[in-house]
Structures are given as C-alpha cells and as structure tokens.
Amino acid sequence: MAVKKQINTAETEARIDTLDLPQDGWSAASRADALTRLRAMGMPGRRDEYWKFTRPDALVQVSAPVAEVFDNDDAPLMDGQPCLRAVFVDGVFDADASDDLALEGIEISRLADTSADIHWAQSLHGTLETAGQTPVARPLAALVTAFATDGLLIRVTGNPSKPVNVIYNRTSDDADVMLHHVVKLEQGASLTLLESGPAAARLGTVMEVDVADNAAFHHVRTQGRDHQRLAATHVFGRLGTESTFKSFTLTANGKLTRNECVLELTGDDAVAHVAGACVGDGDFHHDDTVFVTHDAVNCESRQVFKKVLRNGATGVFQGKILVKAGAQKTDGYQISQSLLLDGDSQFLAKPELEIYADDVACSHGSTSGAIDEEALFYLRSRGVPEEAATNLLTLAFLAEAVQEIENEDLRADIETRMSGWLERHRS
Amino acid sequence: MKKETYMLKINNLHVQLEEEDKQILKGVNLEVEPGKVHAIMGPNGSGKSTLSYVLAGRPGYEVTEGTAHLGDVDLLDIEPEERAAAGLFLAFQYPVEIPGVGNMTFLRTAVNAQRKARGEVEMSAAEFLKVIREKAKTLKIDADMLKRPVNVGFSGGEKKRNEILQMAMLEPKMCILDETDSGLDVDAMKLVSEGVNALRDEGRGFLVITHYQRLLDHIKPDVVHIMADGRIIKTGGPELALEVENNGYADILSEVV
C-alpha cells in the first residue's frame, strides 16, 4: 500500500531561503529543475524509511554546526607521486595551490566558471542524479545539484598519464560546502580520480560519472580524521557496454557520514565494484547506502563494506542489488561486515536483493563479530603484544575491502594510512 | 650461560576451568632440563593439552595452586607474549587460521616483537627473508605457503610444518609440542620430526605431548611421563613409551591406584 509521504515543507523552504540559486550560465536550467525536484521530495526526515538508521537532522538544519578545523597531519593520497592536483579550500577551487589543469586526454573546467559554454556538461549535469531519484528519493543530492557553488567538470577523451587528485583543505570552522563534480568518460577512455582531505564543517557532494562503452573509471577517496565534520556524499554512475567502474572509500572518524552510491549498469558486460573500509571510534556514525541496478546482460557488480567500530560507534549499511527483467547472467555480490571491538558499538545492516530476471547469480551476506580470541591468543603466544595483535587482526578484517583497489601503489597508500590510524588510536 | 638458566619447573600445579568449577590439573610436578626431551603420554582427558595451554597463557583457565617457572621467570605471572619473549614456545595441536594476515608478515612481526621485548636489535627485512627462506626449504615449505594467509587453506601436514618453521625462526628455549603428530601421515611425521631434531640443542628443552609411541620413534625422548587424571603418575625412560604402546594405559593406571 502506498503511503503518501508527508513533505517537510517548512524545513525545506527554510534551507532553500538561505541559499542563492545561480541564475546565469549553462547550468541554470538544470539547477532550477533540481530545485523543483527538491521541493517535490522535501528534505529527509526521521520518518523516512531510507533514513531509518541515520538521523538527517544535522544535514538538514539551516546552518552547519560548528566543526573546529582539524590539525590535519595526513598527507593527501599519492602525495609526491605524479598526479594532477586540484585543490579546494573551504569548497572553493584554489588555482594557485593546484596544478595547471591541462593534461593530454582530458579536459577540466570549473563548475563555478559560468561564462564557458560547456555542452557536454550541460547534457549530463543533473541527469544521473535525476535518474537516481527513482525508486528512492535522495533530496540532499537534488539540493547539491541546485545549489553547489563549485566542482570540477572533467571530460576524458583518452588515457591520461596520471590520476586527477582532488585535495580538500579547510580553514574555517563553519564552512558549509556543496560541491558538484561532473565526469564524462568517452568511449575507451580511462581515469583514476582521487579525493582526500578535510573538506568542510558540513559537506554535501554529488559526483555524476558517465562511463561510456569500454571506458574505465577508478575512484579512491579518503574521508579524513576531522571528527566534528558532517558529510553527505553521492556518487551516481552510469555504465556502458564493457565498461568498468570501481570506487573505494576509506573513512576514519567523523560524527556523521552518509555515503550514497547509485550505479546503473546499462551496457552488457559492464563491471561495477563499490567498496568501503571504515574505522570508527566514539560518537561516530557512518552510513554506506548503495543501490546498484542491473539493466543489461552479463554484468558483474560487487559491494564490499567493512567497518571497525568501538566505544559506542555506529555503522550502517543499506545495500541493494536490483536486477531488472532481461538482465540475464547477472553476477551480483554484496557483503557487509562489522568488527565490533566492544559491546557498546552497533552495526545496522539492510541488505536487499530485488530480482526480475531468472538466470542470475546474486549473493549477499552481512555479519557482525568481535576479534577472534583464538587468533588473538595464537599471535600473542608467538610474542606479538596484545595491542599489536589486535591491530594486525583489524587490518586483516579490513583487507578484503582494500583488495578491491586495483592499483598497487594506491592500495599500499591506503594500508599504510590504516595502520597509522590504528596505532594513533591506541597511543 | 649456565644450563639451568632455562629449566622448566612446574610445581604442584592445580588448574581449573574459569567458566565451570571443574578441576583439570590436580598437582602436576615436572622439571625439564635444557638439552633434554621429555615426553608426556596419557589417555584422553588426562590434562596434557591443558598443561600446555596453561603454560602458554591461554585465557579460560584458572590456576588455583602451584607454580611454573622458566628459569627464574614466573610464567604464571606474565602475559602470553611475555612468556614467548622469555623463550617459551607452544606448537599448537590445532594451529589457528588467520585470514588476511600473510604468513611472512606474521612471522616477521613475531620475531621482531620478541627481539624488541628482549632489548635486541630487530631483524631487517632482507635478513629476515634470507633466514626464513633457508629454514623453509629444509621443511619443504614453498614460497607460496610463506605468502599465503597464516594457515588458511593449509593441509594438516602443512599446518604442522608451519608450526615447526615458526619454532625455528623464533629460536625458543623451551618448546612444547602439543600432539604435533595428530593428523600427520608417515612422511609428514618424518619431515616434522626432522625439523624438531634439527633444533635439538643443549640449551633447549622439549616437552613432547603425544598419544602414541610412533612420534617418539622419530623424536627420541630422554624421559617419558605418564599423565592421568590431572597428575603425572609415572616417570621413566624411553622404555615406558614402549610399554604403553604394547599394553595400553590400563596396566599403569591400575598399578598406581
């Protein structure tokens, strides 16, 4: 039975009131549409089924709660290695701190640059986000499409020699930032996109990624250790025939993080992997919400999420595989696991499969467990002190998610970061 | 260094399970001198494995009376990792699988943790690699087994060989082998025994726990103890093991009662 959703009009209008809708440039029409969508959906509320495990209040309220600037001592991803660096400070692109954005096989512009006439972006901006609003509403994404002030527009026509490395810095305690990146990979093109650094006190992002036939998109990001921050991120991907989409996120700390990833496999033989590893301590709340739609033949999708939680931390996983009629030979896999280091922490999981084709292999699993006492004793009996042994087992638990990163250097970078974080936690 | 430095001395050891009020060891007395191989045999449920776990510091047991020392180190007073650093090693009857932790990483972490605890210089990656390759070769452990996660997907024989490799790398002063022969075929037993014999040394003591005489054909004990109902009820030379093999435990048990 369909229940008419009550729309939070007052909250929605209050938020909209404080924001300026850009009226000029190529994105104006798309932004106006997004605002219309947002008004029709209303901001998420506590009664929304999709927000059952995560309270949206702090993401919805008019102004961002103050989050002290964190003295970040984590280097950006792939620091010192060949990358095209694009730096944002408090949500504004910083050309001086960034590299020259020219690179063979790739065109990069700014969303904030309204003077340019960027046809390809105009036809993509807001499109995948709109598609991703069905069957589940994602109003915070529409909010970003309407009001984002900056972001990168990346068109990949070839195989650029190095990754695009987006680095977020923060100088203000109340930076309330909305960023919208639009990425289009043309046929046979490939791109590795990195994101790291503390972005804002409150961050809302949308990244739309259109992966054409035979193209490959690799995405690795870290969400830093600035604990007070709030983040609601959205990745929308559309995959063409024989294309690849792989995304990995490492999260440490953060009072509230909601990472949504919505993928649609529209071409045959496409491969989509989404993975996440997170380490949470105390008043930490981390939510991975993933929706993968198979709408083509012989595609593969994997969702691998691992969460280490302690001192009352909360982890959430809402993951869905939807296999449409006709999407035969689908190979879908989903696993979400938590390692609870104490009895105060909790993991809330809602794995879902919805299948309308009859020749598919889909599996899903979700587990919660503590450190394996037998393994712990075995390690200690060999002389490894309890803390080091616990760290070793924790890293081992996270390893399956990290293995999803294809590039070896990036994988090593993430592994080093994780062990560093764990050691610091304990010191 | 005096030989007695690493003598294992167990005195009147009483142990019960933490969770239930069940006494398992009821006054064990045992001394293993460096350079000697002592065997403990006994029927199922006599407390042999419990003795090895208690010495290694496995949680779940409560010592209600008695002492255990390795040299002048009071084993029962310190953590499992400290016991290891003090020179105690337990080869597990059921080696534990640890998915996600590479065998090599595990061993290097262990070797260096022990060295660090003893205030010794840690082994460099290159040095470690050289040593482990050499020792792995004699135990017929290939490079693949070193890379794989600890014991994951190992056969019974591979697991036991991996235990002996760890023992060889950690160079303990006192080695306890808990039913190392269980689950091994004749060839694997021979290989494992050769590994153990290669480590026999005048500064190193061994306590070999087994159900069967056959392991003791390969690892020749100096002293054999029979354990029953939580106590050592008889001690003798290698001939005692033969007696058990031929006549079972019944005769010895009835003798004592």
XYZ file of C-alpha atoms in Angstrom, chain B residues 14-233:
220
model
C 46.433 -27.086 40.101
C 44.218 -25.724 37.340
C 40.507 -25.456 36.814
C 38.309 -24.076 34.053
C 37.277 -20.487 34.595
C 33.724 -20.977 33.424
C 32.859 -24.095 35.323
C 34.053 -25.464 38.564
C 35.989 -28.310 37.050
C 39.456 -29.245 38.227
C 41.669 -30.418 35.367
C 45.197 -30.402 36.721
C 45.497 -31.758 40.227
C 49.064 -31.154 41.239
C 51.498 -31.548 38.365
C 55.182 -31.696 39.182
C 57.668 -31.634 36.334
C 61.167 -30.437 35.546
C 62.593 -30.275 32.039
C 66.296 -29.534 31.831
C 67.795 -27.688 28.853
C 69.045 -30.099 26.223
C 66.571 -32.789 27.243
C 63.478 -34.108 25.537
C 60.662 -35.065 27.874
C 57.546 -36.769 26.579
C 54.140 -36.756 28.214
C 51.770 -39.535 27.277
C 48.370 -40.250 28.656
C 44.802 -41.154 27.845
C 42.275 -38.671 26.515
C 41.143 -36.151 29.095
C 44.173 -36.620 31.324
C 45.054 -32.908 31.140
C 48.001 -32.976 28.727
C 46.752 -30.242 26.426
C 45.518 -28.176 29.348
C 49.033 -28.243 30.769
C 50.438 -26.883 27.513
C 47.780 -24.168 27.232
C 48.202 -23.056 30.827
C 51.948 -22.752 30.375
C 51.441 -20.666 27.223
C 48.864 -18.464 28.935
C 45.675 -19.248 27.090
C 42.636 -17.497 28.605
C 39.914 -19.614 30.177
C 41.933 -21.405 32.839
C 42.429 -20.548 36.449
C 45.495 -21.621 38.365
C 44.360 -22.358 41.896
C 47.619 -23.590 43.295
C 51.231 -24.201 42.368
C 53.894 -22.515 40.253
C 55.559 -22.710 36.850
C 58.914 -21.149 36.091
C 61.113 -20.950 33.041
C 64.500 -20.312 34.558
C 63.810 -17.585 37.082
C 60.828 -16.223 35.157
C 57.494 -16.825 36.861
C 55.423 -17.823 33.827
C 52.055 -17.654 35.513
C 52.599 -14.029 36.438
C 53.064 -12.666 32.908
C 51.185 -12.251 29.616
C 51.372 -14.823 26.802
C 53.549 -12.518 24.683
C 55.960 -12.057 27.592
C 56.202 -15.811 28.044
C 57.080 -16.115 24.364
C 59.737 -13.437 24.681
C 61.094 -15.279 27.730
C 61.687 -18.275 25.466
C 58.569 -20.423 25.673
C 57.024 -21.827 22.516
C 53.892 -23.900 22.077
C 53.383 -25.794 18.840
C 49.581 -25.956 18.659
C 47.650 -29.148 18.187
C 45.241 -27.130 16.052
C 47.141 -24.216 14.508
C 44.817 -21.260 14.039
C 43.881 -19.892 10.630
C 44.201 -16.134 10.349
C 42.663 -14.833 7.108
C 44.098 -11.564 5.877
C 47.451 -11.842 7.673
C 50.298 -13.029 5.478
C 52.386 -15.848 6.930
C 55.580 -13.918 6.347
C 54.235 -10.680 7.853
C 53.049 -12.633 10.870
C 56.401 -14.285 11.440
C 58.432 -11.136 10.995
C 56.107 -9.266 13.369
C 56.553 -12.061 15.903
C 60.335 -12.324 15.580
C 60.811 -8.590 15.914
C 58.283 -8.215 18.719
C 60.250 -10.786 20.729
C 63.560 -9.156 19.902
C 62.198 -5.778 20.891
C 60.855 -7.160 24.168
C 64.303 -8.576 24.953
C 66.021 -5.315 24.022
C 67.677 -6.867 20.994
C 68.167 -5.359 17.558
C 65.256 -6.036 15.206
C 65.813 -8.092 12.080
C 65.870 -6.206 8.804
C 63.503 -7.279 6.040
C 66.390 -8.550 3.923
C 67.989 -10.502 6.740
C 64.654 -11.994 7.723
C 63.935 -13.059 4.163
C 67.288 -14.784 3.875
C 66.880 -16.716 7.103
C 63.276 -17.743 6.549
C 63.933 -18.969 3.024
C 66.701 -21.197 4.273
C 64.655 -22.660 7.106
C 61.520 -23.026 4.989
C 63.491 -25.007 2.455
C 64.528 -27.686 4.916
C 60.887 -28.074 5.976
C 59.763 -28.192 2.338
C 57.700 -25.063 2.753
C 57.495 -23.259 -0.567
C 57.379 -19.537 -1.276
C 53.646 -19.699 -1.864
C 52.991 -21.004 1.642
C 55.010 -18.153 3.074
C 52.930 -15.605 1.206
C 49.533 -17.068 1.914
C 47.491 -16.002 4.941
C 48.545 -17.812 8.120
C 47.419 -21.456 7.930
C 44.483 -20.617 5.640
C 43.850 -23.480 3.267
C 46.898 -25.348 4.590
C 46.632 -29.110 4.819
C 47.086 -30.756 8.216
C 50.706 -31.513 7.410
C 51.368 -28.006 6.129
C 49.973 -26.517 9.304
C 52.265 -28.616 11.479
C 55.289 -27.839 9.320
C 54.382 -24.194 9.623
C 54.427 -24.563 13.419
C 57.921 -26.012 13.265
C 59.021 -23.206 10.935
C 57.815 -20.693 13.496
C 59.724 -22.554 16.173
C 62.858 -22.485 14.039
C 62.532 -18.766 13.405
C 61.746 -17.811 16.994
C 64.523 -19.986 18.488
C 62.800 -20.604 21.817
C 64.491 -22.030 24.908
C 61.621 -24.312 25.817
C 59.473 -25.959 23.162
C 56.163 -27.592 23.945
C 54.752 -29.743 21.171
C 51.086 -30.487 21.680
C 50.157 -33.607 19.719
C 52.207 -32.464 16.789
C 51.770 -35.929 15.284
C 47.978 -35.754 15.148
C 46.671 -35.684 11.614
C 50.029 -36.479 10.046
C 50.827 -39.287 7.663
C 54.103 -41.154 7.971
C 56.025 -38.935 5.571
C 54.779 -35.727 7.124
C 55.627 -37.039 10.591
C 59.130 -37.790 9.453
C 59.545 -34.322 7.982
C 58.222 -32.628 11.111
C 60.397 -34.804 13.345
C 63.482 -33.954 11.320
C 62.608 -30.294 11.776
C 62.353 -30.788 15.524
C 65.535 -32.841 15.760
C 67.435 -30.150 13.869
C 66.524 -27.783 16.688
C 67.730 -30.064 19.447
C 70.448 -28.269 21.222
C 71.988 -28.393 24.645
C 70.464 -25.075 25.605
C 66.940 -26.002 24.535
C 64.415 -28.180 26.281
C 61.470 -30.020 24.734
C 58.197 -31.214 26.146
C 56.521 -33.511 23.630
C 52.879 -34.330 24.254
C 51.563 -37.308 22.358
C 49.087 -40.152 22.433
C 51.294 -42.513 20.543
C 54.681 -44.049 20.723
C 55.297 -43.662 16.990
C 56.280 -39.968 17.191
C 58.843 -40.956 19.803
C 60.462 -43.296 17.287
C 61.440 -40.171 15.405
C 61.948 -37.741 18.262
C 63.810 -39.808 20.856
C 62.865 -38.742 24.356
C 65.208 -38.790 27.355
C 62.374 -39.050 29.834
C 58.793 -40.274 29.491
C 55.963 -39.277 31.830
C 52.537 -40.801 32.020
C 49.762 -38.417 32.895
C 46.337 -39.431 34.106
C 43.522 -37.563 35.789
C 45.488 -34.336 36.100
C 48.660 -35.785 37.590
C 51.880 -37.321 36.429
C 51.554 -40.846 37.712
